[in-house]
Amino acid sequence: MNEFGKRGKNTDLKADIGLENLGNVYWNLSPAELVEDIVLLGEGVLTDTGAVAVETGKFTGRSPQDRFIVCDDKTENTVWWGDINKKFDETKYQALYNRMKAYLTGRDLYVRDAYACSDEDYSLNIRVVTELPWSNMFASNMFLRPTDEQIENFTPEWHIVCAPNFLADPELDGTRQSNYAIINFTEKMIIIGGTGYTGEIKKGIFSVLNYVLPHEKEVLSMHCSANVGEDGDTAIFFGLSGTGKTTLSSDPNRRLIGDDEHGWAPNGSVFNFEGGCYAKTINLSAEKEPQIYGAIKFGAILENIGFFPGTATPNYDDDHITQNTRVSYPIDHIDNIMVPSRGTDPKNIFFLTCDAFGVLPPISKLTPGQAMYHFISGYTAKVAGTEAGITEPQTVFSACFGAPFLPLHPTKYAEMLGKKMSEGDVNVWLVNTGWSGGEYGVGNRIKLKYTRAMITAALKGELENQEFVKDDIFGLNMPTSCNDVPNEILNPKNTWEDKTAFDQKANDLAKSFVKNFETYQSDASSEIMNAAPKVLVK
């Protein structure tokens, strides 16, 4: 076994995780060295932007049904078991990992030392061992990068072993199919195989932090973006895909902390978990997303994109491989960022939803109980054309705006949010970036300039002195006026010609909320349950 690159004095893959008799092992290679290997090995190509483009194979997205957590003494009574967190037998895990180790014998590997959490009080050292160079480069882009001096004395707390070409045998290994991502909280390891989709690496560590930080360190982990204003005020944006989270948190007048995963600590720190961004690129343009577009340069990795014929120019409208085309890049590819990636206690929190039914107000102020209720609900809607088979708007609920990555019960995170709200002077706003004047196909999508104006008004405190009115079904407090926004759109019922149709559609949505919440109500406090919408017609 030959070893190359920068590594610590006391590194030993055999002693630490049982890997031995390997081929060449490449430690902490630079992006330039990794790009060279990616191209020479035929794993990817250079684009005319300088980014490297790869294809992730059969899987172009995460496979939630193939994500498991080892059930043992540590996790049996702490993890929220069910469809999201599926149990994996401890003995089966050890047998599968032994087979993975045998598969890696004699093979070249790439090792990356990195860490998560930009607040040093909560940082988590990670060693990522990958079969492929672009998986290693993804880890370099997405996690925080230690200095050469830190690498000299680096001690990993968690390990990830990623072998996309090693397939499981479901009958033998206890997996659902040949791909898998398995978290072992006792061994502090994640093993990933049968899939080249790099998001499994990123979301594996997010799931780990969603367990460790709330359960062991009283830090609220959050699937959100965050930025800081000129006066140092921090704002947080929660929202599922398509709600405008990245767009609305990218503000030229505010510095970006991060675009996806953060912690909110007892010391008042809001900190980025990551050192990079992992953005969708489908239909990307310089006009719509200038920051992402400009970040696609040398050091970035494009996944599953198409090209204009006969060129090395990415065609971001090409979805022949997948709609889920992606780019990863270090956060310093973006201008106007916070260095380091931290802020203080937020003054404003925004829950973004794209309500395709056109009944939620474009902005409303939530009580603490409502904030916890809507946080647990994590509502948005999908519209026709976004996915195969969708012909009319469909409700989507994802607890805490990140259900697939929550090892603990959602009420744990919601109660932590409620406690932080009660301890500090923080406003929580529900912002509908969806439809007004009718549902999808009848009304119109709320103009982005209006949404930006409402968020700006909230951030500046201009809505504090406005009169608010309460809607009948959801009990939401709606401002009656806002600078640069027509007053009539602030109350959604006013925008519908058929008021009876509005009431029926609002009642239908309320019933969806109530039905979804049945899963959580036995663990929810009375304050949370009292914030549920009032169904007027059964």
Coordinates of C-alpha atoms in Angstrom, one line a residue, residues 101-527:
K101 CA -13.9 -4.0 3.4
A102 CA -13.1 -7.2 1.4
Y103 CA -14.3 -5.4 -1.7
L104 CA -12.0 -2.5 -1.1
T105 CA -8.9 -4.7 -0.6
G106 CA -6.3 -3.9 -3.2
R107 CA -8.3 -0.9 -4.6
D108 CA -7.1 2.7 -4.7
L109 CA -8.9 5.0 -2.3
Y110 CA -9.3 8.7 -1.7
V111 CA -9.3 10.0 1.9
R112 CA -10.6 13.5 3.0
D113 CA -10.3 15.0 6.4
A114 CA -12.9 17.6 7.0
Y115 CA -15.3 18.9 9.7
A116 CA -18.9 20.1 10.1
C117 CA -20.2 23.1 12.1
S118 CA -18.5 26.5 11.8
D119 CA -18.9 27.1 15.5
E120 CA -15.8 25.5 17.1
D121 CA -17.7 24.7 20.2
Y122 CA -19.8 22.2 18.2
S123 CA -17.5 21.1 15.3
L124 CA -17.5 17.5 14.3
N125 CA -14.4 16.0 12.7
I126 CA -15.1 13.7 9.8
R127 CA -12.9 11.4 7.7
V128 CA -14.4 10.5 4.4
V129 CA -13.0 7.4 2.5
T130 CA -14.2 7.2 -1.1
E131 CA -13.8 4.8 -3.9
L132 CA -14.1 7.5 -6.5
P133 CA -12.2 10.8 -6.8
W134 CA -15.3 13.0 -7.4
S135 CA -17.0 11.7 -4.3
N136 CA -13.9 12.9 -2.4
M137 CA -14.0 16.2 -4.2
F138 CA -17.7 16.6 -3.2
A139 CA -16.8 16.1 0.4
S140 CA -14.1 18.8 0.0
N141 CA -16.6 21.2 -1.4
M142 CA -19.4 20.5 1.0
F143 CA -17.7 20.1 4.4
L144 CA -15.5 22.6 6.1
R145 CA -11.8 22.4 5.2
P146 CA -9.1 22.2 7.9
T147 CA -5.8 23.9 7.4
D148 CA -2.6 22.0 6.8
E149 CA -1.6 22.5 10.4
Q150 CA -5.0 21.1 11.6
I151 CA -4.6 18.1 9.3
E152 CA -1.2 17.3 11.0
N153 CA -3.1 16.7 14.3
F154 CA -6.5 15.6 12.9
T155 CA -8.4 13.0 14.8
P156 CA -11.7 12.0 13.2
E157 CA -14.8 11.5 15.4
W158 CA -16.9 10.1 12.5
H159 CA -16.0 8.1 9.4
I160 CA -17.8 7.8 6.1
V161 CA -16.9 5.0 3.7
C162 CA -18.5 5.4 0.3
A163 CA -18.2 2.7 -2.3
P164 CA -20.7 3.3 -5.2
N165 CA -19.6 0.2 -7.1
F166 CA -20.1 -2.2 -4.1
L167 CA -23.6 -3.6 -4.3
A168 CA -25.4 -5.2 -1.4
D169 CA -27.2 -8.6 -1.8
P170 CA -30.6 -7.9 -0.2
E171 CA -31.2 -11.5 0.8
L172 CA -27.8 -11.8 2.4
D173 CA -27.3 -8.3 3.8
G174 CA -30.8 -7.3 4.9
T175 CA -31.1 -4.3 2.7
R176 CA -34.1 -3.5 0.5
Q177 CA -32.1 -3.5 -2.7
S178 CA -28.5 -3.2 -3.8
N179 CA -28.0 0.4 -2.7
Y180 CA -27.9 1.6 0.9
A181 CA -26.8 4.3 3.3
I182 CA -26.5 3.1 6.8
I183 CA -25.8 5.2 9.9
N184 CA -24.2 3.5 13.0
F185 CA -24.3 6.0 15.9
T186 CA -22.4 3.6 18.2
E187 CA -19.6 3.0 15.8
K188 CA -19.8 6.6 14.6
M189 CA -19.8 5.4 11.0
I190 CA -21.8 5.9 7.8
I191 CA -21.4 3.3 5.0
I192 CA -22.7 4.1 1.5
G193 CA -22.8 1.7 -1.4
G194 CA -24.6 0.9 -4.6
T195 CA -25.2 4.6 -5.4
G196 CA -23.0 7.3 -6.8
Y197 CA -25.3 10.1 -5.8
T198 CA -23.2 12.4 -3.7
G199 CA -26.1 13.9 -1.7
E200 CA -26.1 10.7 0.4
I201 CA -22.7 11.9 1.9
K202 CA -24.0 15.3 2.7
K203 CA -27.3 14.2 4.1
G204 CA -25.8 11.4 6.1
I205 CA -23.8 13.9 8.2
F206 CA -26.9 16.2 8.4
S207 CA -28.8 13.3 9.9
V208 CA -26.0 12.6 12.4
L209 CA -26.0 16.3 13.5
N210 CA -29.8 16.2 13.8
Y211 CA -29.4 13.5 16.4
V212 CA -26.2 14.6 18.2
L213 CA -26.8 18.3 18.5
P214 CA -30.4 18.4 19.9
H215 CA -30.1 15.1 21.9
E216 CA -26.6 15.7 23.4
K217 CA -25.8 19.4 23.2
E218 CA -29.2 21.2 23.3
V219 CA -28.5 22.8 19.9
L220 CA -31.4 23.2 17.5
S221 CA -30.5 21.7 14.1
M222 CA -32.3 23.3 11.2
H223 CA -32.8 22.6 7.5
C224 CA -32.7 26.3 6.5
S225 CA -30.8 29.1 4.9
A226 CA -29.6 32.1 6.9
N227 CA -28.2 35.6 6.3
V228 CA -27.1 38.7 8.2
G229 CA -28.1 42.3 7.7
E230 CA -25.9 45.4 7.8
D231 CA -26.8 45.9 11.4
G232 CA -25.8 42.4 12.3
D233 CA -29.4 41.0 12.6
T234 CA -29.7 37.3 11.6
A235 CA -32.6 36.0 9.6
I236 CA -33.5 32.3 9.0
F237 CA -35.4 30.9 6.0
F238 CA -37.1 27.5 6.2
G239 CA -38.7 26.0 3.1
L240 CA -39.0 22.9 1.0
S241 CA -37.9 22.7 -2.6
G242 CA -39.6 25.3 -4.9
T243 CA -40.6 27.7 -2.1
G244 CA -37.8 30.2 -2.9
K245 CA -35.5 29.5 0.1
T246 CA -32.2 30.0 -1.9
T247 CA -33.6 33.0 -3.9
L248 CA -35.0 34.9 -1.0
S249 CA -32.0 34.4 1.3
S250 CA -29.7 35.6 -1.5
D251 CA -30.0 39.4 -0.8
P252 CA -27.4 41.9 -2.0
N253 CA -27.9 43.9 1.1
R254 CA -27.3 40.9 3.4
R255 CA -24.4 38.5 3.9
L256 CA -25.1 34.8 3.4
I257 CA -24.3 32.5 6.4
G258 CA -25.3 29.3 4.4
D259 CA -28.0 28.0 2.2
D260 CA -29.1 24.7 3.7
E261 CA -28.1 23.4 7.1
H262 CA -27.6 25.3 10.4
G263 CA -27.5 25.0 14.1
W264 CA -28.8 27.4 16.7
A265 CA -26.8 27.1 19.9
P266 CA -27.6 28.0 23.5
N267 CA -24.7 30.5 23.3
G268 CA -26.7 32.5 20.7
S269 CA -24.7 31.4 17.7
V270 CA -26.4 30.5 14.4
F271 CA -23.8 28.6 12.5
N272 CA -23.5 26.9 9.1
F273 CA -22.9 23.1 9.2
E274 CA -21.2 23.2 5.8
G275 CA -18.4 24.7 3.8
G276 CA -20.2 24.8 0.5
C277 CA -23.5 24.8 -1.4
Y278 CA -25.3 22.0 -3.3
A279 CA -27.7 23.7 -5.6
K280 CA -30.2 22.6 -8.3
T281 CA -29.2 23.7 -11.8
I282 CA -32.3 22.7 -13.9
N283 CA -33.3 25.8 -15.9
L284 CA -30.5 27.8 -14.3
S285 CA -29.7 31.2 -15.8
A286 CA -27.5 34.1 -15.0
E287 CA -30.7 36.3 -14.8
K288 CA -32.7 34.1 -12.4
E289 CA -29.9 32.9 -10.1
P290 CA -26.7 35.0 -10.7
Q291 CA -24.9 33.8 -7.6
I292 CA -25.3 30.1 -8.4
Y293 CA -24.5 30.7 -12.1
G294 CA -21.3 32.6 -11.3
A295 CA -20.2 29.9 -8.8
I296 CA -19.9 27.3 -11.5
K297 CA -16.2 27.6 -12.2
F298 CA -13.1 25.6 -11.5
G299 CA -13.6 23.7 -8.2
A300 CA -17.3 23.1 -8.8
I301 CA -18.8 19.7 -9.7
L302 CA -21.8 19.5 -12.0
E303 CA -23.9 16.4 -11.7
N304 CA -26.0 14.8 -14.5
I305 CA -26.2 17.8 -16.7
G306 CA -26.5 17.8 -20.5
F307 CA -24.4 19.8 -23.0
F308 CA -25.1 21.8 -26.1
P309 CA -24.2 19.5 -29.1
G310 CA -20.6 19.5 -30.0
T311 CA -19.6 21.8 -27.2
A312 CA -18.3 21.7 -23.6
T313 CA -21.0 24.2 -22.7
P314 CA -23.6 23.0 -20.1
N315 CA -27.2 23.1 -21.2
Y316 CA -29.0 23.7 -17.9
D317 CA -32.4 23.2 -19.6
D318 CA -31.5 19.6 -20.5
D319 CA -33.2 17.1 -18.3
H320 CA -32.6 14.0 -20.3
I321 CA -30.8 12.4 -17.4
T322 CA -32.8 13.9 -14.5
Q323 CA -34.7 16.9 -13.4
N324 CA -32.5 16.8 -10.3
T325 CA -29.3 18.2 -12.0
R326 CA -27.0 19.6 -9.3
V327 CA -23.8 21.6 -8.7
S328 CA -21.6 21.6 -5.6
Y329 CA -19.1 24.3 -4.9
P330 CA -17.2 25.8 -1.9
I331 CA -19.1 28.6 -0.3
D332 CA -16.3 31.1 -1.1
H333 CA -17.4 30.8 -4.8
I334 CA -20.1 33.2 -3.7
D335 CA -19.6 36.9 -3.0
N336 CA -21.1 38.6 0.0
I337 CA -20.7 35.8 2.5
M338 CA -20.2 35.8 6.3
V339 CA -16.7 34.9 7.3
P340 CA -16.8 32.8 9.4
S341 CA -20.2 31.4 8.6
R342 CA -21.9 32.4 11.8
G343 CA -24.5 34.9 13.1
T344 CA -26.2 35.7 16.4
D345 CA -29.7 34.9 17.7
P346 CA -32.1 35.5 14.8
K347 CA -34.6 38.4 15.0
N348 CA -36.8 37.0 12.2
I349 CA -37.6 33.5 11.1
F350 CA -39.5 32.9 7.8
F351 CA -41.4 29.7 7.0
L352 CA -41.7 29.7 3.2
T353 CA -44.5 27.8 1.6
C354 CA -45.7 27.6 -2.0
D355 CA -49.5 27.3 -1.5
A356 CA -50.9 26.2 -4.9
F357 CA -54.4 26.4 -3.5
G358 CA -54.2 30.2 -3.1
V359 CA -55.7 30.4 0.4
L360 CA -52.7 31.2 2.7
P361 CA -51.8 34.9 3.1
P362 CA -48.7 36.2 1.4
I363 CA -47.3 37.0 4.8
S364 CA -48.6 36.5 8.4
K365 CA -47.2 36.7 11.8
L366 CA -47.3 33.5 13.9
T367 CA -47.8 33.1 17.6
P368 CA -45.3 30.7 19.4
G369 CA -47.9 27.9 19.2
Q370 CA -48.6 28.5 15.6
A371 CA -44.8 28.6 14.9
M372 CA -44.4 25.2 16.4
Y373 CA -47.5 23.8 14.6
H374 CA -46.4 25.0 11.2
F375 CA -42.8 24.0 11.9
I376 CA -43.9 20.4 12.6
S377 CA -46.3 20.5 9.6
G378 CA -43.7 21.8 7.1
Y379 CA -46.3 22.5 4.4
T380 CA -46.0 23.3 0.7
A381 CA -47.7 22.1 -2.5
K382 CA -46.6 20.6 -5.8
V383 CA -48.3 21.8 -9.0
A384 CA -49.0 20.1 -12.3
G385 CA -45.9 19.4 -14.4
T386 CA -43.4 19.3 -11.6
E387 CA -43.4 15.5 -11.4
A388 CA -44.8 12.8 -13.6
G389 CA -48.4 11.9 -12.7
I390 CA -49.2 15.2 -11.0
T391 CA -52.2 16.8 -12.8
E392 CA -53.5 19.1 -10.1
P393 CA -52.1 20.7 -6.9
Q394 CA -51.0 18.3 -4.2
T395 CA -50.3 19.0 -0.6
V396 CA -46.8 18.1 0.7
F397 CA -45.9 17.9 4.4
S398 CA -42.4 17.4 5.6
A399 CA -41.9 17.7 9.4
C400 CA -39.6 20.6 10.4
F401 CA -39.1 21.2 6.7
G402 CA -36.7 18.3 6.6
A403 CA -38.4 15.0 7.7
P404 CA -36.1 12.6 5.8
F405 CA -33.2 13.7 8.0
L406 CA -34.8 13.7 11.5
P407 CA -33.6 10.8 13.7
L408 CA -35.6 12.3 16.7
H409 CA -39.3 12.9 17.0
P410 CA -40.3 16.2 15.2
T411 CA -41.8 17.6 18.4
K412 CA -38.4 17.6 20.0
Y413 CA -37.2 20.1 17.4
A414 CA -40.4 22.1 17.6
E415 CA -40.3 22.4 21.3
M416 CA -36.7 23.6 21.1
L417 CA -37.8 26.2 18.6
G418 CA -40.6 27.3 20.9
K419 CA -38.3 27.6 23.9
K420 CA -35.9 29.7 21.9
M421 CA -38.7 32.0 20.8
S422 CA -39.8 32.5 24.4
E423 CA -36.3 33.2 25.5
G424 CA -35.6 35.8 22.9
D425 CA -37.3 38.6 20.9
V426 CA -37.9 36.8 17.7
N427 CA -40.6 37.1 15.1
V428 CA -41.8 34.1 13.1
W429 CA -43.5 34.8 9.7
L430 CA -45.4 32.4 7.4
V431 CA -44.7 33.5 3.8
N432 CA -46.7 32.2 0.9
T433 CA -44.7 32.4 -2.3
G434 CA -47.5 30.5 -4.2
W435 CA -50.8 31.5 -5.7
S436 CA -53.3 34.4 -5.1
G437 CA -56.7 35.1 -6.7
G438 CA -57.5 31.4 -7.0
E439 CA -55.7 28.1 -7.0
Y440 CA -53.1 27.0 -9.6
G441 CA -54.6 27.3 -13.1
V442 CA -57.0 30.0 -12.0
G443 CA -55.1 32.6 -10.0
N444 CA -51.6 33.9 -10.5
R445 CA -48.4 33.3 -8.6
I446 CA -47.5 36.1 -6.1
K447 CA -45.0 38.4 -7.7
L448 CA -41.4 37.9 -6.4
K449 CA -41.0 41.7 -6.0
Y450 CA -44.0 41.7 -3.6
T451 CA -42.6 38.8 -1.6
R452 CA -39.2 40.5 -1.4
A453 CA -40.9 43.8 -0.3
M454 CA -42.8 42.0 2.5
I455 CA -39.7 40.2 3.8
T456 CA -37.8 43.5 3.7
A457 CA -40.5 45.2 5.6
A458 CA -40.5 42.4 8.2
L459 CA -36.7 42.6 8.5
K460 CA -36.8 46.4 9.0
G461 CA -39.5 46.2 11.6
E462 CA -41.9 48.1 9.4
L463 CA -44.7 45.6 10.0
E464 CA -44.6 45.9 13.8
N465 CA -46.7 49.1 13.7
Q466 CA -49.2 47.9 11.1
E467 CA -52.8 46.8 12.0
F468 CA -53.3 43.0 11.8
V469 CA -56.5 41.0 11.1
K470 CA -57.0 37.4 11.8
D471 CA -58.3 34.9 9.2
D472 CA -61.2 32.6 10.2
I473 CA -59.8 29.2 9.6
F474 CA -56.1 29.2 10.1
G475 CA -56.1 32.0 12.7
L476 CA -53.2 33.7 11.0
N477 CA -52.5 37.4 11.8
M478 CA -52.3 39.3 8.5
P479 CA -51.0 42.9 8.1
T480 CA -53.5 45.2 6.4
S481 CA -50.8 47.2 4.6
C482 CA -47.1 46.9 3.6
N483 CA -44.9 49.3 1.6
D484 CA -44.7 48.5 -2.1
V485 CA -47.4 45.8 -1.9
P486 CA -51.0 46.3 -3.0
N487 CA -53.2 46.2 0.2
E488 CA -55.8 43.9 -1.5
I489 CA -53.5 40.9 -1.8
L490 CA -52.5 40.8 1.9
N491 CA -55.8 39.1 2.7
P492 CA -56.1 36.2 0.2
K493 CA -59.9 36.1 0.3
N494 CA -60.1 39.6 -1.1
T495 CA -58.3 38.4 -4.3
W496 CA -60.9 35.7 -5.1
E497 CA -64.0 36.6 -7.1
D498 CA -65.9 33.6 -5.7
K499 CA -65.7 34.0 -1.9
T500 CA -67.6 30.8 -1.3
A501 CA -65.1 28.9 -3.4
F502 CA -62.3 30.4 -1.3
D503 CA -63.9 29.2 1.9
Q504 CA -64.3 25.7 0.6
K505 CA -60.7 25.5 -0.6
A506 CA -59.4 27.0 2.6
N507 CA -61.5 24.4 4.6
D508 CA -60.1 21.6 2.4
L509 CA -56.6 22.7 3.1
A510 CA -57.3 22.9 6.8
K511 CA -58.6 19.3 6.8
S512 CA -55.3 18.3 5.1
F513 CA -53.3 20.0 7.9
V514 CA -55.4 18.3 10.6
K515 CA -55.1 14.9 9.1
N516 CA -51.4 15.2 8.6
F517 CA -50.9 16.3 12.2
E518 CA -52.7 13.1 13.6
T519 CA -49.2 11.5 13.5
Y520 CA -47.8 14.0 16.0
Q521 CA -50.7 15.0 18.2
S522 CA -50.1 12.5 21.0
D523 CA -46.7 14.0 21.6
A524 CA -47.7 17.6 21.0
S525 CA -48.4 20.1 23.8
S526 CA -51.7 21.8 24.3
E527 CA -50.1 25.1 23.0

